[in-house]
Short mmCIF file of C-alpha atoms in Angstrom, two decimals:
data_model
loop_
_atom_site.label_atom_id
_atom_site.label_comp_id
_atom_site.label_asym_id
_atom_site.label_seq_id
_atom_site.Cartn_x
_atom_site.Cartn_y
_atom_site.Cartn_z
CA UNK E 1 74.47 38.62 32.70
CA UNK E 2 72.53 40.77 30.49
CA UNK E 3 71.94 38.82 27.29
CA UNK E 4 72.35 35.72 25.51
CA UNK E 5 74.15 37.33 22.80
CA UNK E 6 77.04 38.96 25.57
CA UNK E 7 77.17 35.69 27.24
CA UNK E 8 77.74 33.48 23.76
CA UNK E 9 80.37 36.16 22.86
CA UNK E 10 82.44 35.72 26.46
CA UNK E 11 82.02 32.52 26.55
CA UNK E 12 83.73 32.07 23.01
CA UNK E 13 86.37 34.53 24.42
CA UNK E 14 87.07 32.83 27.12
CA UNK E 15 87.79 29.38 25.11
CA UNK E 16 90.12 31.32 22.89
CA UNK E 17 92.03 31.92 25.63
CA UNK E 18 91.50 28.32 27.66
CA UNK E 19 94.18 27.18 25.31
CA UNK E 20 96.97 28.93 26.74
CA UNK E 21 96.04 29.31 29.85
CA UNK E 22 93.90 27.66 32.90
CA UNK E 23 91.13 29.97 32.39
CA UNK E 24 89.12 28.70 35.31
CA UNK E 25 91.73 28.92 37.37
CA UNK E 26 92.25 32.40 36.10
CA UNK E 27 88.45 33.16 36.34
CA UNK E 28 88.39 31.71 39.84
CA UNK E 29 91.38 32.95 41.05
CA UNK E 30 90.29 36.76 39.72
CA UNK E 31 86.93 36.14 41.55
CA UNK E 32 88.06 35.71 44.69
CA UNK E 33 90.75 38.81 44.79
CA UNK E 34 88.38 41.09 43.30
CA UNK E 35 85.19 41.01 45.17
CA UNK E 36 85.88 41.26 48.68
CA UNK E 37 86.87 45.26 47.22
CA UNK E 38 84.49 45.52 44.80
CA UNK E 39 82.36 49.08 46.03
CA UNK E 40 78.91 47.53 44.88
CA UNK E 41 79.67 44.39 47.38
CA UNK E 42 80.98 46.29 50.39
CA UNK E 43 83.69 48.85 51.69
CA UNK E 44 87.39 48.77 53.26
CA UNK E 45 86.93 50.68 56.69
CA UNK E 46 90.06 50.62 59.23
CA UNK E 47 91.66 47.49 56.78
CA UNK E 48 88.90 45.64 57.12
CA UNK E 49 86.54 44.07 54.01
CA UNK E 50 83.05 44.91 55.28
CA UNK E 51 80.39 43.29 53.06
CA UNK E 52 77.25 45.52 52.97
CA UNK E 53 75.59 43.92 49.57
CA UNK E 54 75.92 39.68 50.08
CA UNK E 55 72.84 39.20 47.90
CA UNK E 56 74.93 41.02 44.64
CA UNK E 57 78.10 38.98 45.71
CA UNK E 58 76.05 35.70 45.94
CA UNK E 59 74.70 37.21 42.20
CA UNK E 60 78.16 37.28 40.90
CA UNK E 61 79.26 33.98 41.72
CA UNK E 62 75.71 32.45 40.21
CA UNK E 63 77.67 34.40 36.91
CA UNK E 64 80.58 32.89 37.48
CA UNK E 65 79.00 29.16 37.97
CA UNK E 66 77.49 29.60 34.90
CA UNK E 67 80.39 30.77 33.07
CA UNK E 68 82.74 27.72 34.42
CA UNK E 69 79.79 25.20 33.51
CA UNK E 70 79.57 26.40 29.98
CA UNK E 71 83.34 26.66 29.66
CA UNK E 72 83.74 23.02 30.99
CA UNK E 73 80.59 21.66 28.14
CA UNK E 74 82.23 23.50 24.92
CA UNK E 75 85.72 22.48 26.34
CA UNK E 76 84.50 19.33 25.83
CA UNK E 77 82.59 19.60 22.72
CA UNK E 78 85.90 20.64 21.19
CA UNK E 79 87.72 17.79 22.18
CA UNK E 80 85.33 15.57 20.82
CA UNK E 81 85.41 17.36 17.37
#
């Protein structure tokens, strides 16, 4: 999310490692048991997940979107080639 540059670089990443594993799966699956806990989203009072930033988790998963799209197009590229 900060540059072009930082997003070319995990995105190539990211396909190195797509070709032994399900990486949107993995990148999905990590999403989802990470940010209910993560302290910029929200806290854990009494055992409870209690969300106290929803714009910065919506913000996240706009990243993550954007990371599975461009995973899915150079996935394909590379089959092509």
């Amino acid at each position: 999310m900060i540059n072009d540059e930082n997003k070319n670089l995990v995105i190539k990443s990211l396909l190195s490692y797509d070709r032994f594993l399900k990486m949107d799966k993995v990148l999905v699956s990590t999403f989802y048991t990470y940010i209910l806990m993560d302290p910029e989203i929200g806290t854990i009072e009494n055992g409870q997940s209690k969300i106290i930033a929803p714009h910065i988790m919506e913000n996240k998963l706009s990243a993550l979107k954007e990371i599975l799209f461009y995973l899915d197009k150079y996935k394909e590229e590379d089959r092509k080639n």
